[in-house]
mmCIF file of C-alpha atoms and ligand atoms in Angstrom:
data_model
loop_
_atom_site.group_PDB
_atom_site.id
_atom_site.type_symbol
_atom_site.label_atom_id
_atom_site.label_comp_id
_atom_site.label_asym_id
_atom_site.label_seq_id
_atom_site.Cartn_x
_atom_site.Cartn_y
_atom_site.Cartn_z
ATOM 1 C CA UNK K 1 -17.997 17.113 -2.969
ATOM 2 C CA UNK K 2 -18.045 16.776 -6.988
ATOM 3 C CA UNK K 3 -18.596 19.708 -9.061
ATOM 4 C CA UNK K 4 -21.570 18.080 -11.709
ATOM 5 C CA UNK K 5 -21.955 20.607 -15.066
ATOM 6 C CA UNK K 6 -24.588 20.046 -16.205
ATOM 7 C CA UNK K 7 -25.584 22.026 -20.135
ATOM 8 C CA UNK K 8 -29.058 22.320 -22.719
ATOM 9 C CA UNK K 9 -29.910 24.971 -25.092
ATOM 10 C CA UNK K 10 -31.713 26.823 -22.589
ATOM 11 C CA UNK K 11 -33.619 26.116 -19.131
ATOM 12 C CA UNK K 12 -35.067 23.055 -20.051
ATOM 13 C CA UNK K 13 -32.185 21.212 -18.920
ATOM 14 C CA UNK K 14 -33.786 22.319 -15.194
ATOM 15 C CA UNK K 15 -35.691 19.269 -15.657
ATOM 16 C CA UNK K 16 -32.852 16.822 -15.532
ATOM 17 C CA UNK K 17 -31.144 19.365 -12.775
ATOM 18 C CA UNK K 18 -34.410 18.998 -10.589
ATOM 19 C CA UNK K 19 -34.196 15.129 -11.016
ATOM 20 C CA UNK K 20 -30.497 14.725 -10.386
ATOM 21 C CA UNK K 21 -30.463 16.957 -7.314
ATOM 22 C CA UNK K 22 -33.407 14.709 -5.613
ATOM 23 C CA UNK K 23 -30.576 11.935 -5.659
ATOM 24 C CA UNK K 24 -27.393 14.098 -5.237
ATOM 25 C CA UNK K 25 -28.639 16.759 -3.028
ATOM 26 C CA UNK K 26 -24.655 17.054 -1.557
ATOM 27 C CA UNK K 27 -23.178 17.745 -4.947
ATOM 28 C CA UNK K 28 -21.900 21.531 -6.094
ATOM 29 C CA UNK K 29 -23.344 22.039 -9.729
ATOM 30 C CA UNK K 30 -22.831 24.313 -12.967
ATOM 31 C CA UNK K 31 -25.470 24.424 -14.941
ATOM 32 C CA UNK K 32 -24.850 26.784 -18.516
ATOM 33 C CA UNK K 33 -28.135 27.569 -20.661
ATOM 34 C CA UNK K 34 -27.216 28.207 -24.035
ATOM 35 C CA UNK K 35 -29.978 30.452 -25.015
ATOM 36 C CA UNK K 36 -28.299 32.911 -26.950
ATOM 37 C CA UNK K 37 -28.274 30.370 -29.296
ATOM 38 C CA UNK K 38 -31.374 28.310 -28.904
ATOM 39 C CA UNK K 39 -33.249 26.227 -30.397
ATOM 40 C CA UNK K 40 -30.731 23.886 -31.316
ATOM 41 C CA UNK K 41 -33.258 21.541 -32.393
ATOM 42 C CA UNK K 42 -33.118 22.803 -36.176
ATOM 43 C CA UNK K 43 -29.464 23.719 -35.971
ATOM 44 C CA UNK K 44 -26.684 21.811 -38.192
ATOM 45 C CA UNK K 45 -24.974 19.307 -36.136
ATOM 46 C CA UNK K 46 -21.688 20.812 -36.697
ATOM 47 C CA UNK K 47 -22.749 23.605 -35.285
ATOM 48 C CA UNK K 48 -23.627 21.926 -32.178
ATOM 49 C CA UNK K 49 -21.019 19.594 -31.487
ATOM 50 C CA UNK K 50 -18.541 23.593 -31.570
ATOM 51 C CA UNK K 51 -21.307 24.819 -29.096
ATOM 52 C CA UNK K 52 -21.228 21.692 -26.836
ATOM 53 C CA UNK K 53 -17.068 22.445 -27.263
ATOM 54 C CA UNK K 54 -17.091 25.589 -26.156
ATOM 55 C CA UNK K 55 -19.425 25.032 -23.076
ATOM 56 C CA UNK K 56 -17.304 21.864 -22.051
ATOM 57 C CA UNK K 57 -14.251 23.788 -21.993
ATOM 58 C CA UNK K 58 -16.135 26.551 -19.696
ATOM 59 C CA UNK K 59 -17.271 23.431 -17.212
ATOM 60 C CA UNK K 60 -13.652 22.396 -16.880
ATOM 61 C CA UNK K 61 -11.999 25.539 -15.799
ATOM 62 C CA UNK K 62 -14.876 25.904 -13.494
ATOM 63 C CA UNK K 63 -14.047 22.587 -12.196
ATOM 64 C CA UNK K 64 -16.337 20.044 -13.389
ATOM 65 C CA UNK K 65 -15.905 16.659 -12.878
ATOM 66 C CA UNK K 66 -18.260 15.151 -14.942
ATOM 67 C CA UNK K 67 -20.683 16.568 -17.317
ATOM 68 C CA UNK K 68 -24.135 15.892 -17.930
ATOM 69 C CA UNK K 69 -25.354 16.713 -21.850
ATOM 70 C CA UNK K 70 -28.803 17.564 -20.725
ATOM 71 C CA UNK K 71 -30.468 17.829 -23.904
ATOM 72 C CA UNK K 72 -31.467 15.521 -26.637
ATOM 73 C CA UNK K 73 -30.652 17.387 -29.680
ATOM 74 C CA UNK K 74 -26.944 18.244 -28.454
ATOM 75 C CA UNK K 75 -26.513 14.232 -27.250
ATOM 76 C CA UNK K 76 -27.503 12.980 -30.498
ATOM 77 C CA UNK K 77 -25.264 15.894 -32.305
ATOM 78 C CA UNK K 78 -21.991 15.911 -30.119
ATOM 79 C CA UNK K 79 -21.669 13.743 -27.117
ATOM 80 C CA UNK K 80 -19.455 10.649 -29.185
ATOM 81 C CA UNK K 81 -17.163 13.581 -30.081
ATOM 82 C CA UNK K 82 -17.263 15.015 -26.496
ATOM 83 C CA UNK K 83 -16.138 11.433 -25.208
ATOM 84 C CA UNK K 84 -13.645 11.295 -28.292
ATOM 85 C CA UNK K 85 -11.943 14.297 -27.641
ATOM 86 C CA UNK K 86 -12.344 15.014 -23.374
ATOM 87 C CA UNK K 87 -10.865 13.022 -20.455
ATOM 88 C CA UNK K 88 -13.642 13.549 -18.229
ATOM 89 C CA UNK K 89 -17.297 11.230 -17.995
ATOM 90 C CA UNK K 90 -20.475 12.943 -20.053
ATOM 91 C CA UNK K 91 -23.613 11.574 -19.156
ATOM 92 C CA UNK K 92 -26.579 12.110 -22.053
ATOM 93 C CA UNK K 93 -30.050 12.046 -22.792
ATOM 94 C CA UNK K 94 -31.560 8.479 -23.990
ATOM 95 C CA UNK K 95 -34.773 8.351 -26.134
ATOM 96 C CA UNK K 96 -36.916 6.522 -23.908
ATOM 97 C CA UNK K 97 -38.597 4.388 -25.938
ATOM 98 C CA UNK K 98 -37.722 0.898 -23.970
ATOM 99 C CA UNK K 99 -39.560 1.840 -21.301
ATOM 100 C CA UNK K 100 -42.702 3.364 -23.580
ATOM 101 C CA UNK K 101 -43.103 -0.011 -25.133
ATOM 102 C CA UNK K 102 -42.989 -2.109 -22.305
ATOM 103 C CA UNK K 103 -45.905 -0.616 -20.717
ATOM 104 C CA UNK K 104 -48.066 0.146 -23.745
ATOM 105 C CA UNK K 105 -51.814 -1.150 -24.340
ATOM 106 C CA UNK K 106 -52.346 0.177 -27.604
ATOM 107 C CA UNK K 107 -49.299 -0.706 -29.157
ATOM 108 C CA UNK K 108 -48.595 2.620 -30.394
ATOM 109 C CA UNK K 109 -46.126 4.465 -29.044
ATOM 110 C CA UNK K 110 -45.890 8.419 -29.385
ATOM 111 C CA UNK K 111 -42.885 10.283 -29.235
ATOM 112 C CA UNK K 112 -42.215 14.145 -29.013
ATOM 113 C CA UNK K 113 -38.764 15.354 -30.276
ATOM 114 C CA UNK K 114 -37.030 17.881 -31.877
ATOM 115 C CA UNK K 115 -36.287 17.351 -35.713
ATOM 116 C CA UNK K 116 -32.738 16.852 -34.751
ATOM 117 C CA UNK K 117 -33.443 14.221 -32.265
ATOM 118 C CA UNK K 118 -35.541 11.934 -34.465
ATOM 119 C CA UNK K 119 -32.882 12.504 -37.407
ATOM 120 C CA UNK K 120 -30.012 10.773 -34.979
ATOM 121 C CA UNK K 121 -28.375 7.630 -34.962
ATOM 122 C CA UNK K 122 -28.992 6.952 -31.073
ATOM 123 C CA UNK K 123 -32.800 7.695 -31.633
ATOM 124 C CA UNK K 124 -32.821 4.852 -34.744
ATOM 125 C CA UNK K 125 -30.650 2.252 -32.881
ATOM 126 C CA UNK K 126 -33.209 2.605 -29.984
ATOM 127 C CA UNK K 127 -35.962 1.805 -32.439
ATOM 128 C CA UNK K 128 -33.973 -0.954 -34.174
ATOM 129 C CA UNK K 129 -34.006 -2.378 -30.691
ATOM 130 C CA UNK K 130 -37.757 -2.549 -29.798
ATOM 131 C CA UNK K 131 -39.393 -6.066 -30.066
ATOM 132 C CA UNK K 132 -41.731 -6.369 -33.463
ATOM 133 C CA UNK K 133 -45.400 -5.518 -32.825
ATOM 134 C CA UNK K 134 -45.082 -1.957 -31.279
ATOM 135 C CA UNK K 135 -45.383 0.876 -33.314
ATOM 136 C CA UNK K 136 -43.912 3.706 -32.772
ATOM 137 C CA UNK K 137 -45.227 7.388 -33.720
ATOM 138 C CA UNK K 138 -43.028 10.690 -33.624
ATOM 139 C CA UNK K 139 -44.299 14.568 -33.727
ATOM 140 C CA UNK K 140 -42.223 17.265 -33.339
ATOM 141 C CA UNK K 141 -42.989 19.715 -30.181
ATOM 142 C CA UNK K 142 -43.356 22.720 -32.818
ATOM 143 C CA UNK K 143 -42.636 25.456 -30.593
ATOM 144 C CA UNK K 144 -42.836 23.864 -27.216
ATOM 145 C CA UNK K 145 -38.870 25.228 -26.750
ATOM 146 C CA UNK K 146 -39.767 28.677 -27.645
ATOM 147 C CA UNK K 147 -42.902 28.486 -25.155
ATOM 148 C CA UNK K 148 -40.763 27.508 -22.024
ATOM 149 C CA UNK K 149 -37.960 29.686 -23.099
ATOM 150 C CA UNK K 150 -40.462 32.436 -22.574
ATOM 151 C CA UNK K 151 -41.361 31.675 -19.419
ATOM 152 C CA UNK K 152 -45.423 30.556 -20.790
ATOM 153 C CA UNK K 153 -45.916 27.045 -19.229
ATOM 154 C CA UNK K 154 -49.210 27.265 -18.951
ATOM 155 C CA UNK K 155 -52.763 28.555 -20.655
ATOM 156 C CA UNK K 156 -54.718 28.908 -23.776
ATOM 157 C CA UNK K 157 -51.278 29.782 -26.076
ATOM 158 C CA UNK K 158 -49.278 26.999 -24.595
ATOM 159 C CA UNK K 159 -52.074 24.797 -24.775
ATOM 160 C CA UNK K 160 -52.893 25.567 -28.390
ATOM 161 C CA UNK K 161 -49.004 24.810 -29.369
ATOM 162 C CA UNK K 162 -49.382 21.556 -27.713
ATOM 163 C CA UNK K 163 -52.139 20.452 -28.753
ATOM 164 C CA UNK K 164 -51.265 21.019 -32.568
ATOM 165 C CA UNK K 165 -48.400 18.551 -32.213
ATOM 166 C CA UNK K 166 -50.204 16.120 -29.556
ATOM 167 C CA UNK K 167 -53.141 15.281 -31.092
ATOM 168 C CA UNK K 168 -51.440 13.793 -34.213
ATOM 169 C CA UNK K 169 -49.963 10.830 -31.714
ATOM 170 C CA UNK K 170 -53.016 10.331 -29.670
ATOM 171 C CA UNK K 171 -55.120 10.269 -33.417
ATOM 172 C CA UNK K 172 -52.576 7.575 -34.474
ATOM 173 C CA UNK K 173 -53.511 5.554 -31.088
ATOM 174 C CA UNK K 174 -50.410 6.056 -29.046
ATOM 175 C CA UNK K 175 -51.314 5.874 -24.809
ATOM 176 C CA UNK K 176 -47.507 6.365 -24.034
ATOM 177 C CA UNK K 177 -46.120 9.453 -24.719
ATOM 178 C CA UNK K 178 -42.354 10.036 -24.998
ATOM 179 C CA UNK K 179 -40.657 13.271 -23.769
ATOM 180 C CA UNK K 180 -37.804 13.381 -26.211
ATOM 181 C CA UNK K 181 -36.828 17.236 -25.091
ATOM 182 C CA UNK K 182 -35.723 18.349 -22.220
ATOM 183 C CA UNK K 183 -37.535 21.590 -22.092
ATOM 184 C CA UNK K 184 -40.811 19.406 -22.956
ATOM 185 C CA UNK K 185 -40.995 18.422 -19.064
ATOM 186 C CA UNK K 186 -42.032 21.878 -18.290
ATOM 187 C CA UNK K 187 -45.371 21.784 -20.664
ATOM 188 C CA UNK K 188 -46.027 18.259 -18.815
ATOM 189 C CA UNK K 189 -48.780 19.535 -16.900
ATOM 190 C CA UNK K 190 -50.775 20.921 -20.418
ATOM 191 C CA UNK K 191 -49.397 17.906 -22.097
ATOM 192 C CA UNK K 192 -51.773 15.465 -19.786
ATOM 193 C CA UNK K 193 -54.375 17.746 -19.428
ATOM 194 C CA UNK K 194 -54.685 17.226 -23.527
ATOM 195 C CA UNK K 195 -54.096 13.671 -23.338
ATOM 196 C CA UNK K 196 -56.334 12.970 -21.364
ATOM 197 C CA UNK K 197 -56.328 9.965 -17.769
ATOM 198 C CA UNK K 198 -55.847 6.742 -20.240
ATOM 199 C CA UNK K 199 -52.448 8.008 -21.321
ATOM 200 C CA UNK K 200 -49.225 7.676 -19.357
ATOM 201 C CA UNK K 201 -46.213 10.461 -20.274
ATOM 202 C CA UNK K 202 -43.105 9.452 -19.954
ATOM 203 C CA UNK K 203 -39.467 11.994 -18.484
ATOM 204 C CA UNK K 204 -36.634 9.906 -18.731
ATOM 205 C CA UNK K 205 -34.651 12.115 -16.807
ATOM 206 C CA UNK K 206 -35.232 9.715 -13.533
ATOM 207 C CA UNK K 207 -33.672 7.258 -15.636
ATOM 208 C CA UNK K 208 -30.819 9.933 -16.700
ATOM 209 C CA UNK K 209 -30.196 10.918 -12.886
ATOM 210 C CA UNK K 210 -29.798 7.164 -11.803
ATOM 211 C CA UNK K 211 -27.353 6.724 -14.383
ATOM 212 C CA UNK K 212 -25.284 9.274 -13.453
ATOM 213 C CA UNK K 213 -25.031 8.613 -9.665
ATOM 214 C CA UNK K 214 -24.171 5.095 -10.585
ATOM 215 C CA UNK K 215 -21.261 6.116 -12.779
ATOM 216 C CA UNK K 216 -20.319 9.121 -10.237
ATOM 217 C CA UNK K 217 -20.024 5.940 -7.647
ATOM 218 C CA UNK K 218 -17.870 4.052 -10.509
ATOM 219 C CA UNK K 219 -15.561 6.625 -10.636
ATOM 220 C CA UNK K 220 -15.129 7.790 -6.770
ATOM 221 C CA UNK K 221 -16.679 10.872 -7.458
ATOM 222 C CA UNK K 222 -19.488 10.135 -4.855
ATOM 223 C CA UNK K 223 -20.341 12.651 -2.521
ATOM 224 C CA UNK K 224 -18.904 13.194 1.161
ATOM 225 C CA UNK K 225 -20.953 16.114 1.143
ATOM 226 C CA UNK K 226 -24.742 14.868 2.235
ATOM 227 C CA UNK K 227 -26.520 17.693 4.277
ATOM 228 C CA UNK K 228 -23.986 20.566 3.113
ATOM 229 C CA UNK K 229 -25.882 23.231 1.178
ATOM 230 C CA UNK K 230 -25.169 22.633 -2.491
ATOM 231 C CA UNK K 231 -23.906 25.215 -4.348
ATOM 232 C CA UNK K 232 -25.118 25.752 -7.357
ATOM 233 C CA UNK K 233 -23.800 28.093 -9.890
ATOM 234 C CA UNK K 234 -26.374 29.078 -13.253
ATOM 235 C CA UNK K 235 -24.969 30.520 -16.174
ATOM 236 C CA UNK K 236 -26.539 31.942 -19.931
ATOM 237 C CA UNK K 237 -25.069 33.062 -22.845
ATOM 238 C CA UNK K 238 -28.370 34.920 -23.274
ATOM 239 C CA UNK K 239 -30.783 37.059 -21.015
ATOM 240 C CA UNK K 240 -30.844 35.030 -17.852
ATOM 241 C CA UNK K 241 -34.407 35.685 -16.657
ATOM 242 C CA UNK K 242 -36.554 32.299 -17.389
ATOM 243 C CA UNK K 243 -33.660 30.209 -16.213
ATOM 244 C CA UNK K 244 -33.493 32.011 -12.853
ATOM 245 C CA UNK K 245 -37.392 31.806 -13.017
ATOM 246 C CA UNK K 246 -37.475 28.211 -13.574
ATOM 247 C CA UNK K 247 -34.705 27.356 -11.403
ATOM 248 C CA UNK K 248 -36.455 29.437 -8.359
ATOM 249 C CA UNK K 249 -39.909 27.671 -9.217
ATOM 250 C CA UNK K 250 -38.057 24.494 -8.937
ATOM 251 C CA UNK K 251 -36.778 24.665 -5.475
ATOM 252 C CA UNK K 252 -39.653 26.811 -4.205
HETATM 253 N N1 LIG S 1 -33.772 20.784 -24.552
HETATM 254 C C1 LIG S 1 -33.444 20.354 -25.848
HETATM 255 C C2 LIG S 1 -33.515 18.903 -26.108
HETATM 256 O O1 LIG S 1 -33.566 18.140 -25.177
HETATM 257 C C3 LIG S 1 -33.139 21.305 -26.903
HETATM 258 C C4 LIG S 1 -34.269 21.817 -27.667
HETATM 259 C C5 LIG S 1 -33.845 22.844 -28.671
HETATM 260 O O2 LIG S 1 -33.018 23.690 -28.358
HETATM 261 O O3 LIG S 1 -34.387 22.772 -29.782
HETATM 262 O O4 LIG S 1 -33.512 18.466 -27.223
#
């Protein structure tokens, strides 16, 4: 069995968990919310890249094998100095915008992000790589973070917050909408509900959770533990509440 850490600036991170553990169900797992100092998304990068330090160091005397950055912000801050400076695999967050433009009808493209997100390098070499002809349209998820990290997934407030950075994309004619936050997943529910049946919204954490059982299979970290009760193991440098919350709704 391989220990899998897996880290985001609070809960949201679940949503990658939830994904990975579909595929990996026999794998033990640390999972750290950061939310004593969250949101990251507005945070200096240097800042980050200490934070995403400090939690790697934690996975690795807990035993981690390989980590998973599950957050946007903190992969487009940190993970190339992560991989710089630590001998073990990290597996991040990719802006999904291949995949949005492929399937678009409009040719308009929305994408919801935090500030820190759209600022990065990997987020601009993504668009650099899109064929001509599709636009692409970025919001960012004011508040979203702060909505899930308060356990409110649902109703008039959360649908208000949404809506105000939403309806921007869908005005500008996007029908694929981009989930460039981890904690975004959570809201997905309100987030088609606004959008309405003509629009398709788009997690890449599938995507992230196939990667990583491909490299854990590169690397002979695949499990010999299928059908064993995984163990996992949730941490937070803050209150612990809405991750325990989250994580019980998720496996309810
Ligand atoms: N879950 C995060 C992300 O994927 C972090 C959001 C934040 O802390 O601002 O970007």
């Amino acid at each position: 069995m391989a220990t899998i850490g897996i880290f985001d600036s609070g809960a949201g991170g679940l949503s990658v968990f939830r994904e990975i553990f579909r595929i990996l169900p026999g794998e033990n797992y640390i999972y750290w919310s950061d939310n004593a100092f969250c949101p990251y998304g507005d945070k200096p990068r240097e800042f980050i890249v200490d934070r995403a330090r400090t939690i790697t160091d934690f996975m690795l005397e807990n035993g981690a094998d390989i980590i998973v950055v599950a957050c946007n912000t903190a992969t487009a801050a940190a993970i190339n100095v992560l991989r710089a400076e630590y001998p073990v695999k990290f597996i991040g967050m990719e802006p999904a915008v291949k995949p949005a433009a492929a399937i678009t009808r409009t040719g308009v493209v929305g994408v919801l992000a935090t500030a820190g997100t759209l600022a990065g390098q990997k987020y601009h070499l993504a668009l650099s790589r899109l064929a001509p002809g599709v636009k692409v349209v970025e919001h960012v998820g004011r508040g979203f973070v702060e909505l899930v990290e308060s356990g409110v997934t649902s109703g008039p407030q959360a649908e208000a917050v949404v809506s105000a950075s939403l309806q921007p994309l869908l005005d500008a004619g996007a029908d694929v909408i981009v989930l460039g936050c981890t904690h975004y997943p959570f809201l997905s529910d309100v987030i088609k509900k606004i959008a309405g049946q003509g629009v398709t919204v788009i997690d890449p954490a599938p995507a992230v959770a196939r990667h990583l059982a491909e490299v854990m299979q590169e690397e002979g970290l695949h499990s010999s533990g299928e059908g064993l009760p995984a163990n996992v193991r949730l941490f937070s440098s803050g209150s612990p509440e809405t991750l325990q919350k989250l994580f019980k709704s998720l496996t309810e």
